[in-house]
Amino acid sequence: MSTTGAMAHITVKSPDQMQELGRRLAPLLRPGDLVLLTGELGAGKTTLTRGLGEGLGVRGAVTSPTFVIARVHPSLTGGPPLVHVDAYRLGGGLDEMEDLDLDVSLPESVVVVEWGEGKVEDLSEDRLHVVIGRAVGADAPGGPEGALEAEVDDVREVTVTGLGARWADAGLPALETC
């Protein structure tokens, strides 16, 4: 059973800030890390992953792998490759994911799985779970008054939770400061 190692809560006010959060998270990642991304359609999972790719210095544009299921982005800097998976269309758990050989890729890569909750946790006891939620109405920074509707719609509340000993002292709380 995994235990929570560390946690960070971040308010993200734009897609650019979501991408920047990915760039700031990237230096904390190392080969063998599994990152699960949870959030509704359009929450910013791929935008965050794009920032991870930039921060890791990988090759190729990081785009949603919905129709190809998984993309591998080799490192241009000698770091770990980024394996970006979209499990949205995969209904089963780890059995259905086996064809992707994530267990083979994981030790030398950073594996990011969108829509992976309930499907890939068995790959690693130590993992990072990123939950992206929309801040709505009075919960949105700036509230419903005094902010343009488009600005409020872009606001996300991001919770980054490290599970397992790997994340106990990994520096996640530093993500909360800009």
Short mmCIF file of C-alpha atoms in Angstrom, two decimals:
data_model
loop_
_atom_site.label_atom_id
_atom_site.label_comp_id
_atom_site.label_asym_id
_atom_site.label_seq_id
_atom_site.Cartn_x
_atom_site.Cartn_y
_atom_site.Cartn_z
CA MET A 1 0.00 0.00 0.00
CA SER A 2 1.42 3.37 -1.02
CA THR A 3 1.66 6.17 1.45
CA THR A 4 1.51 9.86 0.69
CA GLY A 5 5.01 11.30 0.60
CA ALA A 6 4.27 14.98 -0.10
CA MET A 7 1.62 17.23 -1.52
CA ALA A 8 1.33 20.61 -3.22
CA HIS A 9 -1.70 22.76 -4.11
CA ILE A 10 -1.32 25.27 -6.92
CA THR A 11 -3.79 27.73 -8.45
CA VAL A 12 -3.13 28.04 -12.18
CA LYS A 13 -4.75 31.00 -13.92
CA SER A 14 -3.94 30.37 -17.59
CA PRO A 15 -2.73 27.73 -20.04
CA ASP A 16 0.68 29.44 -20.03
CA GLN A 17 0.89 29.01 -16.25
CA MET A 18 -0.12 25.34 -16.61
CA GLN A 19 2.72 24.81 -19.07
CA GLU A 20 5.08 26.65 -16.72
CA LEU A 21 4.01 24.36 -13.88
CA GLY A 22 5.06 21.43 -16.06
CA ARG A 23 8.46 23.06 -16.68
CA ARG A 24 8.88 23.57 -12.90
CA LEU A 25 7.86 20.00 -12.13
CA ALA A 26 10.22 18.46 -14.71
CA PRO A 27 13.47 18.87 -12.70
CA LEU A 28 11.92 16.82 -9.89
CA LEU A 29 11.37 13.85 -12.22
CA ARG A 30 13.84 11.06 -12.90
CA PRO A 31 13.91 7.79 -14.84
CA GLY A 32 11.36 5.34 -13.48
CA ASP A 33 8.84 7.97 -12.41
CA LEU A 34 5.18 7.35 -13.13
CA VAL A 35 2.93 10.42 -13.32
CA LEU A 36 -0.87 10.04 -13.42
CA LEU A 37 -2.88 13.00 -14.68
CA THR A 38 -6.55 13.31 -13.73
CA GLY A 39 -8.97 15.99 -14.88
CA GLU A 40 -11.96 16.51 -17.12
CA LEU A 41 -11.68 17.06 -20.86
CA GLY A 42 -9.94 20.37 -21.47
CA ALA A 43 -8.59 20.62 -17.92
CA GLY A 44 -4.99 21.09 -19.06
CA LYS A 45 -3.44 17.61 -18.81
CA THR A 46 -1.74 17.81 -22.21
CA THR A 47 -0.70 21.42 -21.60
CA LEU A 48 0.99 20.36 -18.35
CA THR A 49 2.67 17.48 -20.20
CA ARG A 50 3.88 19.90 -22.89
CA GLY A 51 5.64 21.83 -20.11
CA LEU A 52 7.11 18.60 -18.72
CA GLY A 53 8.48 17.82 -22.17
CA GLU A 54 10.06 21.27 -22.43
CA GLY A 55 11.54 20.95 -18.95
CA LEU A 56 12.91 17.47 -19.69
CA GLY A 57 14.35 18.66 -23.00
CA VAL A 58 12.68 16.04 -25.19
CA ARG A 59 12.32 15.90 -28.94
CA GLY A 60 9.09 16.50 -30.77
CA ALA A 61 5.94 18.45 -30.09
CA VAL A 62 4.04 17.11 -27.11
CA THR A 63 0.46 16.78 -28.30
CA SER A 64 -2.45 14.68 -27.13
CA PRO A 65 -1.82 11.01 -27.94
CA THR A 66 -5.57 10.20 -27.86
CA PHE A 67 -5.66 8.43 -31.23
CA VAL A 68 -2.22 6.79 -31.07
CA ILE A 69 -2.58 5.99 -27.34
CA ALA A 70 1.13 6.55 -26.58
CA ARG A 71 4.05 8.60 -27.86
CA VAL A 72 7.72 8.36 -26.92
CA HIS A 73 9.71 11.59 -26.90
CA PRO A 74 13.46 10.88 -26.75
CA SER A 75 15.64 13.24 -24.73
CA LEU A 76 17.78 15.80 -26.54
CA THR A 77 19.82 16.46 -23.38
CA GLY A 78 20.83 13.00 -22.18
CA GLY A 79 17.96 12.81 -19.70
CA PRO A 80 15.14 10.29 -19.61
CA PRO A 81 12.72 9.97 -22.51
CA LEU A 82 9.13 11.04 -21.94
CA VAL A 83 6.48 8.39 -22.61
CA HIS A 84 3.13 10.18 -22.94
CA VAL A 85 0.07 7.92 -22.74
CA ASP A 86 -3.61 8.76 -23.11
CA ALA A 87 -5.67 5.99 -21.52
CA TYR A 88 -9.02 7.71 -22.16
CA ARG A 89 -10.16 5.20 -24.80
CA LEU A 90 -8.82 2.20 -22.92
CA GLY A 91 -11.52 0.69 -20.75
CA GLY A 92 -9.60 -2.01 -18.93
CA GLY A 93 -6.96 -1.83 -16.27
CA LEU A 94 -3.34 -2.86 -16.51
CA ASP A 95 -4.20 -5.93 -18.63
CA GLU A 96 -5.34 -3.74 -21.52
CA MET A 97 -2.33 -1.47 -21.05
CA GLU A 98 0.09 -4.42 -21.32
CA ASP A 99 0.32 -4.10 -25.10
CA LEU A 100 1.93 -0.70 -24.57
CA ASP A 101 4.86 -2.31 -22.68
CA LEU A 102 4.82 0.45 -20.08
CA ASP A 103 6.44 -1.89 -17.58
CA VAL A 104 9.41 -2.19 -19.96
CA SER A 105 9.58 1.58 -20.62
CA LEU A 106 9.17 2.70 -17.02
CA PRO A 107 12.65 2.00 -15.56
CA GLU A 108 14.46 4.27 -18.02
CA SER A 109 11.70 6.78 -18.81
CA VAL A 110 9.38 9.28 -17.25
CA VAL A 111 5.92 7.86 -18.00
CA VAL A 112 2.99 10.29 -17.96
CA VAL A 113 -0.49 8.76 -18.23
CA GLU A 114 -3.52 10.94 -18.86
CA TRP A 115 -6.75 9.31 -17.66
CA GLY A 116 -4.63 6.66 -15.90
CA GLU A 117 -6.36 6.60 -12.53
CA GLY A 118 -7.62 3.08 -11.81
CA LYS A 119 -5.64 1.67 -14.75
CA VAL A 120 -1.88 1.87 -14.18
CA GLU A 121 -1.24 2.25 -10.45
CA ASP A 122 0.12 -1.30 -10.29
CA LEU A 123 3.09 -0.24 -12.42
CA SER A 124 4.74 1.46 -9.46
CA GLU A 125 4.09 1.97 -5.75
CA ASP A 126 5.97 5.26 -6.03
CA ARG A 127 4.08 7.60 -8.32
CA LEU A 128 2.96 11.16 -8.71
CA HIS A 129 -0.75 11.88 -9.01
CA VAL A 130 -1.72 15.25 -10.46
CA VAL A 131 -5.40 16.21 -10.20
CA ILE A 132 -6.53 19.23 -12.21
CA GLY A 133 -9.90 20.76 -11.35
CA ARG A 134 -11.68 23.84 -12.59
CA ALA A 135 -12.15 26.61 -10.04
CA VAL A 136 -15.70 27.82 -10.56
CA GLY A 137 -17.86 30.68 -9.34
CA ALA A 138 -16.97 32.13 -5.98
CA ASP A 139 -14.20 29.52 -5.59
CA ALA A 140 -12.27 31.03 -8.50
CA PRO A 141 -9.58 33.54 -7.51
CA GLY A 142 -11.02 36.96 -8.18
CA GLY A 143 -14.52 35.51 -7.77
CA PRO A 144 -17.27 35.89 -10.30
CA GLU A 145 -17.20 39.70 -10.03
CA GLY A 146 -14.40 41.78 -11.46
CA ALA A 147 -13.03 39.08 -13.75
CA LEU A 148 -13.78 38.33 -17.35
CA GLU A 149 -15.62 35.05 -17.82
CA ALA A 150 -12.81 33.70 -20.04
CA GLU A 151 -10.25 34.45 -17.32
CA VAL A 152 -12.28 32.64 -14.67
CA ASP A 153 -12.80 29.69 -17.05
CA ASP A 154 -9.02 29.28 -17.37
CA VAL A 155 -8.45 29.00 -13.59
CA ARG A 156 -7.49 25.53 -12.38
CA GLU A 157 -6.81 24.13 -8.95
CA VAL A 158 -3.98 21.60 -9.22
CA THR A 159 -3.15 19.10 -6.51
CA VAL A 160 0.14 17.23 -6.87
CA THR A 161 0.42 14.22 -4.57
CA GLY A 162 3.50 12.07 -4.25
CA LEU A 163 2.74 8.48 -3.30
CA GLY A 164 5.46 6.28 -1.84
CA ALA A 165 8.83 6.89 -0.26
CA ARG A 166 10.31 8.29 -3.49
CA TRP A 167 8.29 11.48 -3.07
CA ALA A 168 8.76 12.06 0.69
CA ASP A 169 11.55 14.64 0.23
CA ALA A 170 11.32 15.35 -3.50
CA GLY A 171 10.53 19.05 -3.12
CA LEU A 172 6.86 19.08 -4.15
CA PRO A 173 5.89 21.88 -1.74
CA ALA A 174 8.26 24.23 -3.62
CA LEU A 175 5.82 24.04 -6.56
CA GLU A 176 3.39 26.17 -4.51
CA THR A 177 5.63 29.25 -4.77
CA CYS A 178 6.04 31.09 -8.04
#
